[in-house]
């Protein structure tokens, strides 16, 4: 019996999961930077400004994936029916808070930028919902109980760590465009080292956890040695983890002068792409449990 | 075969005669399915002129309201835009496998013109070179136009596709002799134990598919055990109690091994049955012939109570001797049974049988014991006040086991198991399929198919599907047919002559003073269904000057060799007066009703499609031979549909009839004045109760069947004499013409120790009909997702030993270098020495683009020559010794 | 009242008749089968076994598909039949991921069964397309509804009607006297993958 992976959710959904993660991560980075203040002010602004639009674009991908995009608004109509509906509310609240927070930095509300208390209160609330958004993308997949590869507590954790890591990276890239924050970029790069190391551990634990049932074993096989393997090894492990880690380590401990920040920027771009691949790898590796009748097992036909 | 299809499929944008618009309707119309030859009763849902659904007709005992995948899917065939809708003319003079005929659309007038002009010429010069080739699938249609036209025109060459060769030469012949029937099937109502030898009965293919599926499910639920001998874990094996893998083509030997255990080890047999219902007690002289009474010429038996020889039907017989030696009129005579028993003991010891079949000796012993014990010899049952033997054991067979060099004998060997334990046409036993004995509709007494005894007491069938009955045998005489069929005593069809490169040599040797001229082809896709496509086409089909073909698709046949193609209506668009009779295919055994069904158009033929029977009648009229045509129909009816025609409804050669008139008269003649075509259009059928004496007829009809084939001796001698007179005695192996059951190997069995280390064979999925249904998108969809049907299955261990991976493309090559290619599937459900290929797929015709390139074409591995032919029945060998190896990239 | 199916694997011989009858009755488009049959092999030669598993929507009492549906399009009626409201569904495919039995389908649009043919759709497909659009549609989730409409007319579901082996029984699971309830009790009826806690209304009777 050959178990086949699901084929209904593809790149559009991966892009959504990824962008929601990046946006949430960037926003959290921004809020934290805002609390730190001082040299972090520029970073804070970039983080917050990136946060909500990323999620919004992500949602656009999700809507594009819908069979009936014109009915997308119905997702808000039954908040108590499902976790998915509740998650939609979380994202929505995040986007509203993010948008307000974003407003603090843009005209005509930029005069409010000095209202520290209000801004940081919104930031705190927003960060909570951002955290929710990042975790939710994992919960969303986990709601598919017959797909053991998704239905594990490790997945929200993995998506959270990846969200934070790619969020930080997005901020680094953003900051490099805005210019003038080299020192912060280098520091962020160091933070990212920790996040990447954490992510590596989470990925390992995540895959290690797949041994329990045949369908997740099949998923792991698919991801590690079969059709999804190139994407995993090159896209996720290479571009997403090893290369950024190596570059950032090099930047932090080896390179002097203008080197470190270039390394951090290149690492970030690579890591961000890796984040997208991670979502796609998880989606493409999703395999439904076989049906069992007596001694027989059957692969689902419609996946 | 490697086949490159060149050119693209060009589909004309076609404008159909729109369904009657404006008509608001929502009706169900009863008719008969023609998706395979089970002919189930169906009803078609027509909404505003369009057929939108097909269901089983709950009123019909043929199907009892059920429908199979092929049946439901037929509406996709009705409306398939790839159907042929207009007469077509070949413009490319080149003929051959894979050639593009470059069809040109012509009018019906032009088509008639071309055909009639050609045929007129042949009619004048020499009509004998004509040939009719028809498909087995549209089985009810062929009895009228085909036979009537041949007789009216004056030729004898006729052939039903691969049918016969593949599935009937041995089986129908032996079943006709032993059961007055087309085939045999367990009496699922009472059976407890059945041995399946290469047949699916009750599992999709085979006969009366839907009711038997239900019956076998009931029986299984009740605890009936099926032990299935098959190289493949087929559906029947999967559903059976036990699957016993067997080497292809060796079933006859296995059956003899089982009989050996019953007779020589266990002493388990039904002596009463053998004495009264067979020739087991007939006394045999040392020369092998019956010891006959000089006065009456009747065979003697030995009455061991009175201690004297008496004629077999002497009313004073007290008891028959089955064993011993007796001196009669100076000769030492032995009862046939004694010879039979000794013959099997000496010739088929278990270790030898095991070596041939690959079935372990212990398994043979166990199964024989189980079979014998389940027969409950001596037990009885009372049904409808009649006390009958109860024998809930059966051994059945069909296409799989019969398609080999030992075809005829294998069928007999298996069936003898039933006769040894008295389980023939009695409750629980092996039944002549379709209840061969019919007393007819009470009002008319027709169809009447009660067999009778010949002088020697042996059974002669009354109604039969072929002109020539299975018994008495045809007397070998100088041949007149192009395939020499009529020289052989038991042949139905015969491919080794016509499909071999030696055909011309055969014709010359046997002084056939005419040559093939034209062929009418109805459906038959003989390029794919007879054997190796290239051989069939080059050696046989290309020898015709002119071929016109009726088809619903352009298939491999029309594209290779047809000059004119006529757009036939499909079974949903035409009239057929008799579809469930002869009851060969559609009457399941043990149902309580007979049914006479018709077929009627559920929509008017679309586009310019026309009914084959109508068109052939029209051609006959245009040729001016319609008088003979009507006369032939008058003569055919009594043979095929049991019972003479009444004067009132005989076709008057002086009159003109339409096809519908013919249908109407046939129906009224068989079923009475009130059951003409108009009446049957409303109900689709007439049914009446089936009686115990019909169903379990064996002990009600005073006939015997042979276990000792005395008359084969003479048939063999006569054949040899005729063949020798033409200088070609080697045309048959006369060892086959012996009175006692035997097994002979196929060429594949005698090729030991070579690199060709596997046997290739094929099986039939329930959701396809031979090569007919693969263009149906619903069925194709199933096949594409089914894990076995479009693949080559081999045993996983064997595959691994050969370094093959699941899904990989492999070549399967036979010893003469013909090879086929396909993806391999490694499974556990195939005998480890075998290569298992499904159905008749792997199409290449441009006319069936959905079917094209899907699945694997098995027949290219088979060979048509004398070595691969049964010398007794001229059936074809359908197994091949092969080697398999991985396909290199881009091969 | 809770409608249910019993599929007797002892009787089923894997003929796909249910699959095609369902297709015909529900005019499902290419590639979509509400009554999907699966083939399986187990064991090692010569003790291998094969068995088909005919599937359809299990009309779960605790449907996973319903639990994840964010729009309320997935509903369950009093007879336990789970349906999709085509007006509400947004086609997010969550239900397809969540259904443990692979019984949800979404169709992007009608694609002809005869891709090699030019011109308009044939008469049957024109009809089928119209019916599909009327009863289901594109982009949304679709599924077996136990042939609700046929049942209302007093007929059996199409797949049960067709099954040559009479392996499919349809009836009321809540009624302890019904054929289905009796069969489940008497013949060790079981549900597929009970570990998901979905409480399917389709029961199977063991093959051996
Ligand atoms: N590989 C392989 N070969 C086989 C077999 C097998 O199992 N496997 N089986 C063998 C056996 S047992 C048999 S009986 C033969 C059968 O061999 P055939 O009699 O040749 O039967 P089919 O292959 O079904 O081809 C029948 C043709 O009839 C056409 N047809 C269908 N309906 C109609 C109709 O209404 N009118 C007209 N005019 N044509 C129609 C179809 O388009 C199809 O091309 O095949 C033999 N060959
Ligand atoms: N669905 C469907 N039904 C049909 C038809 C169809 O095409 N499709 N065709 C009709 C026709 S024309 C015919 S002749 C009948 C045929 O009906 P069946 O006789 O049932 O024919 P098959 O399925 O071809 O073969 C039966 C089994 O024989 C096995 N087999 C092959 N070679 C051997 C052997 O040497 N020994 C043994 N023991 N087994 C062997 C195969 O694996 C297969 O499982 O079906 C009729 N009914
Ligand atoms: S078994 Fe044959 S005749 Fe009966 S419904 Fe199926 S295809 Fe038609
Ligand atoms: S129709 Fe009946 S026998 Fe055929 S596959 Fe479906 S459930 Fe099984
Ligand atoms: S089988 Fe799937 S689609 Fe049907 S009710 Fe259960 S979860 Fe929902
Ligand atoms: S696809 Fe439709 S039915 Fe399924 S979860 Fe989404 S909204 Fe609900
Ligand atoms: S109940 Fe109706 S919709 Fe469901 S699988 Fe059966 S035929 Fe199809
Ligand atoms: Mo056949």
PDB file of N, CA, C and O in Angstrom, chain C residues 167-201:
ATOM      1  N   UNK C 167     -24.469  -6.411  -1.173  1.00  0.00           N
ATOM      2  CA  UNK C 167     -23.555  -6.259  -0.053  1.00  0.00           C
ATOM      3  C   UNK C 167     -23.836  -4.979   0.713  1.00  0.00           C
ATOM      4  O   UNK C 167     -23.234  -4.735   1.746  1.00  0.00           O
ATOM      5  N   UNK C 168     -24.727  -4.143   0.202  1.00  0.00           N
ATOM      6  CA  UNK C 168     -24.966  -2.842   0.829  1.00  0.00           C
ATOM      7  C   UNK C 168     -26.383  -2.767   1.368  1.00  0.00           C
ATOM      8  O   UNK C 168     -27.345  -2.930   0.631  1.00  0.00           O
ATOM      9  N   UNK C 169     -26.482  -2.504   2.646  1.00  0.00           N
ATOM     10  CA  UNK C 169     -27.791  -2.369   3.291  1.00  0.00           C
ATOM     11  C   UNK C 169     -27.930  -0.942   3.785  1.00  0.00           C
ATOM     12  O   UNK C 169     -26.971  -0.356   4.300  1.00  0.00           O
ATOM     13  N   UNK C 170     -29.147  -0.415   3.676  1.00  0.00           N
ATOM     14  CA  UNK C 170     -29.385   0.957   4.091  1.00  0.00           C
ATOM     15  C   UNK C 170     -30.570   0.961   5.049  1.00  0.00           C
ATOM     16  O   UNK C 170     -31.543   0.255   4.836  1.00  0.00           O
ATOM     17  N   UNK C 171     -30.473   1.712   6.114  1.00  0.00           N
ATOM     18  CA  UNK C 171     -31.608   1.733   7.036  1.00  0.00           C
ATOM     19  C   UNK C 171     -31.368   2.650   8.220  1.00  0.00           C
ATOM     20  O   UNK C 171     -30.470   3.491   8.213  1.00  0.00           O
ATOM     21  N   UNK C 172     -32.193   2.443   9.242  1.00  0.00           N
ATOM     22  CA  UNK C 172     -32.194   3.325  10.408  1.00  0.00           C
ATOM     23  C   UNK C 172     -31.405   2.682  11.550  1.00  0.00           C
ATOM     24  O   UNK C 172     -31.810   1.657  12.095  1.00  0.00           O
ATOM     25  N   UNK C 173     -30.313   3.303  11.912  1.00  0.00           N
ATOM     26  CA  UNK C 173     -29.482   2.743  12.973  1.00  0.00           C
ATOM     27  C   UNK C 173     -30.133   2.887  14.346  1.00  0.00           C
ATOM     28  O   UNK C 173     -29.828   2.126  15.273  1.00  0.00           O
ATOM     29  N   UNK C 174     -31.003   3.883  14.470  1.00  0.00           N
ATOM     30  CA  UNK C 174     -31.643   4.105  15.767  1.00  0.00           C
ATOM     31  C   UNK C 174     -32.696   3.049  16.074  1.00  0.00           C
ATOM     32  O   UNK C 174     -33.089   2.868  17.219  1.00  0.00           O
ATOM     33  N   UNK C 175     -33.181   2.412  15.024  1.00  0.00           N
ATOM     34  CA  UNK C 175     -34.213   1.404  15.228  1.00  0.00           C
ATOM     35  C   UNK C 175     -33.537   0.048  15.458  1.00  0.00           C
ATOM     36  O   UNK C 175     -32.942  -0.516  14.547  1.00  0.00           O
ATOM     37  N   UNK C 176     -33.624  -0.473  16.667  1.00  0.00           N
ATOM     38  CA  UNK C 176     -32.908  -1.722  16.957  1.00  0.00           C
ATOM     39  C   UNK C 176     -33.445  -2.908  16.154  1.00  0.00           C
ATOM     40  O   UNK C 176     -32.781  -3.931  16.024  1.00  0.00           O
ATOM     41  N   UNK C 177     -34.640  -2.747  15.590  1.00  0.00           N
ATOM     42  CA  UNK C 177     -35.234  -3.840  14.812  1.00  0.00           C
ATOM     43  C   UNK C 177     -34.867  -3.760  13.335  1.00  0.00           C
ATOM     44  O   UNK C 177     -35.250  -4.640  12.569  1.00  0.00           O
ATOM     45  N   UNK C 178     -34.224  -2.692  12.930  1.00  0.00           N
ATOM     46  CA  UNK C 178     -33.959  -2.543  11.494  1.00  0.00           C
ATOM     47  C   UNK C 178     -32.911  -3.567  11.044  1.00  0.00           C
ATOM     48  O   UNK C 178     -32.110  -4.046  11.847  1.00  0.00           O
ATOM     49  N   UNK C 179     -32.970  -3.855   9.752  1.00  0.00           N
ATOM     50  CA  UNK C 179     -32.030  -4.821   9.171  1.00  0.00           C
ATOM     51  C   UNK C 179     -30.588  -4.424   9.494  1.00  0.00           C
ATOM     52  O   UNK C 179     -29.769  -5.251   9.884  1.00  0.00           O
ATOM     53  N   UNK C 180     -30.305  -3.136   9.338  1.00  0.00           N
ATOM     54  CA  UNK C 180     -28.926  -2.703   9.581  1.00  0.00           C
ATOM     55  C   UNK C 180     -28.521  -2.912  11.037  1.00  0.00           C
ATOM     56  O   UNK C 180     -27.435  -3.429  11.332  1.00  0.00           O
ATOM     57  N   UNK C 181     -29.384  -2.556  11.959  1.00  0.00           N
ATOM     58  CA  UNK C 181     -29.036  -2.718  13.376  1.00  0.00           C
ATOM     59  C   UNK C 181     -28.821  -4.187  13.718  1.00  0.00           C
ATOM     60  O   UNK C 181     -27.874  -4.553  14.415  1.00  0.00           O
ATOM     61  N   UNK C 182     -29.700  -5.013  13.191  1.00  0.00           N
ATOM     62  CA  UNK C 182     -29.585  -6.445  13.480  1.00  0.00           C
ATOM     63  C   UNK C 182     -28.281  -7.006  12.916  1.00  0.00           C
ATOM     64  O   UNK C 182     -27.549  -7.726  13.592  1.00  0.00           O
ATOM     65  N   UNK C 183     -27.994  -6.624  11.673  1.00  0.00           N
ATOM     66  CA  UNK C 183     -26.763  -7.114  11.049  1.00  0.00           C
ATOM     67  C   UNK C 183     -25.527  -6.687  11.842  1.00  0.00           C
ATOM     68  O   UNK C 183     -24.612  -7.469  12.056  1.00  0.00           O
ATOM     69  N   UNK C 184     -25.523  -5.444  12.279  1.00  0.00           N
ATOM     70  CA  UNK C 184     -24.357  -4.941  13.011  1.00  0.00           C
ATOM     71  C   UNK C 184     -24.157  -5.762  14.278  1.00  0.00           C
ATOM     72  O   UNK C 184     -23.044  -6.170  14.615  1.00  0.00           O
ATOM     73  N   UNK C 185     -25.248  -6.011  14.949  1.00  0.00           N
ATOM     74  CA  UNK C 185     -25.161  -6.765  16.198  1.00  0.00           C
ATOM     75  C   UNK C 185     -24.764  -8.214  15.940  1.00  0.00           C
ATOM     76  O   UNK C 185     -23.862  -8.758  16.547  1.00  0.00           O
ATOM     77  N   UNK C 186     -25.481  -8.821  14.992  1.00  0.00           N
ATOM     78  CA  UNK C 186     -25.315 -10.250  14.809  1.00  0.00           C
ATOM     79  C   UNK C 186     -23.981 -10.593  14.149  1.00  0.00           C
ATOM     80  O   UNK C 186     -23.403 -11.632  14.427  1.00  0.00           O
ATOM     81  N   UNK C 187     -23.504  -9.715  13.273  1.00  0.00           N
ATOM     82  CA  UNK C 187     -22.336 -10.101  12.476  1.00  0.00           C
ATOM     83  C   UNK C 187     -21.102  -9.255  12.755  1.00  0.00           C
ATOM     84  O   UNK C 187     -20.314  -9.009  11.866  1.00  0.00           O
ATOM     85  N   UNK C 188     -20.961  -8.831  13.975  1.00  0.00           N
ATOM     86  CA  UNK C 188     -19.752  -8.112  14.393  1.00  0.00           C
ATOM     87  C   UNK C 188     -19.454  -6.903  13.509  1.00  0.00           C
ATOM     88  O   UNK C 188     -18.350  -6.718  13.020  1.00  0.00           O
ATOM     89  N   UNK C 189     -20.449  -6.083  13.287  1.00  0.00           N
ATOM     90  CA  UNK C 189     -20.243  -4.883  12.478  1.00  0.00           C
ATOM     91  C   UNK C 189     -19.211  -3.969  13.115  1.00  0.00           C
ATOM     92  O   UNK C 189     -19.154  -3.842  14.334  1.00  0.00           O
ATOM     93  N   UNK C 190     -18.385  -3.376  12.299  1.00  0.00           N
ATOM     94  CA  UNK C 190     -17.387  -2.456  12.840  1.00  0.00           C
ATOM     95  C   UNK C 190     -17.318  -1.186  11.997  1.00  0.00           C
ATOM     96  O   UNK C 190     -17.759  -1.171  10.851  1.00  0.00           O
ATOM     97  N   UNK C 191     -16.790  -0.137  12.622  1.00  0.00           N
ATOM     98  CA  UNK C 191     -16.628   1.122  11.904  1.00  0.00           C
ATOM     99  C   UNK C 191     -15.157   1.284  11.536  1.00  0.00           C
ATOM    100  O   UNK C 191     -14.280   0.726  12.191  1.00  0.00           O
ATOM    101  N   UNK C 192     -14.919   2.080  10.529  1.00  0.00           N
ATOM    102  CA  UNK C 192     -13.534   2.299  10.126  1.00  0.00           C
ATOM    103  C   UNK C 192     -12.866   3.300  11.061  1.00  0.00           C
ATOM    104  O   UNK C 192     -13.480   4.276  11.474  1.00  0.00           O
ATOM    105  N   UNK C 193     -11.628   3.071  11.345  1.00  0.00           N
ATOM    106  CA  UNK C 193     -10.788   3.975  12.119  1.00  0.00           C
ATOM    107  C   UNK C 193     -11.511   4.634  13.300  1.00  0.00           C
ATOM    108  O   UNK C 193     -11.650   5.863  13.337  1.00  0.00           O
ATOM    109  N   UNK C 194     -11.954   3.820  14.228  1.00  0.00           N
ATOM    110  CA  UNK C 194     -12.687   4.394  15.369  1.00  0.00           C
ATOM    111  C   UNK C 194     -11.810   5.332  16.201  1.00  0.00           C
ATOM    112  O   UNK C 194     -12.336   6.137  16.958  1.00  0.00           O
ATOM    113  N   UNK C 195     -10.488   5.252  16.023  1.00  0.00           N
ATOM    114  CA  UNK C 195      -9.601   6.090  16.839  1.00  0.00           C
ATOM    115  C   UNK C 195      -9.863   7.577  16.658  1.00  0.00           C
ATOM    116  O   UNK C 195      -9.464   8.378  17.496  1.00  0.00           O
ATOM    117  N   UNK C 196     -10.560   7.935  15.597  1.00  0.00           N
ATOM    118  CA  UNK C 196     -10.826   9.362  15.422  1.00  0.00           C
ATOM    119  C   UNK C 196     -12.095   9.809  16.156  1.00  0.00           C
ATOM    120  O   UNK C 196     -12.440  10.990  16.154  1.00  0.00           O
ATOM    121  N   UNK C 197     -12.771   8.857  16.717  1.00  0.00           N
ATOM    122  CA  UNK C 197     -13.943   9.195  17.512  1.00  0.00           C
ATOM    123  C   UNK C 197     -15.071   9.840  16.725  1.00  0.00           C
ATOM    124  O   UNK C 197     -15.864  10.587  17.274  1.00  0.00           O
ATOM    125  N   UNK C 198     -15.125   9.533  15.444  1.00  0.00           N
ATOM    126  CA  UNK C 198     -16.131  10.198  14.615  1.00  0.00           C
ATOM    127  C   UNK C 198     -17.486   9.503  14.640  1.00  0.00           C
ATOM    128  O   UNK C 198     -18.453  10.026  14.122  1.00  0.00           O
ATOM    129  N   UNK C 199     -17.550   8.314  15.182  1.00  0.00           N
ATOM    130  CA  UNK C 199     -18.811   7.564  15.228  1.00  0.00           C
ATOM    131  C   UNK C 199     -19.484   7.458  13.857  1.00  0.00           C
ATOM    132  O   UNK C 199     -20.612   7.918  13.659  1.00  0.00           O
ATOM    133  N   UNK C 200     -18.846   6.822  12.902  1.00  0.00           N
ATOM    134  CA  UNK C 200     -19.444   6.725  11.562  1.00  0.00           C
ATOM    135  C   UNK C 200     -20.796   6.009  11.560  1.00  0.00           C
ATOM    136  O   UNK C 200     -21.024   5.114  12.377  1.00  0.00           O
ATOM    137  N   UNK C 201     -21.632   6.406  10.652  1.00  0.00           N
ATOM    138  CA  UNK C 201     -22.911   5.721  10.465  1.00  0.00           C
ATOM    139  C   UNK C 201     -22.796   4.627   9.412  1.00  0.00           C
ATOM    140  O   UNK C 201     -23.798   4.057   9.005  1.00  0.00           O
TER     141      UNK C 201
END
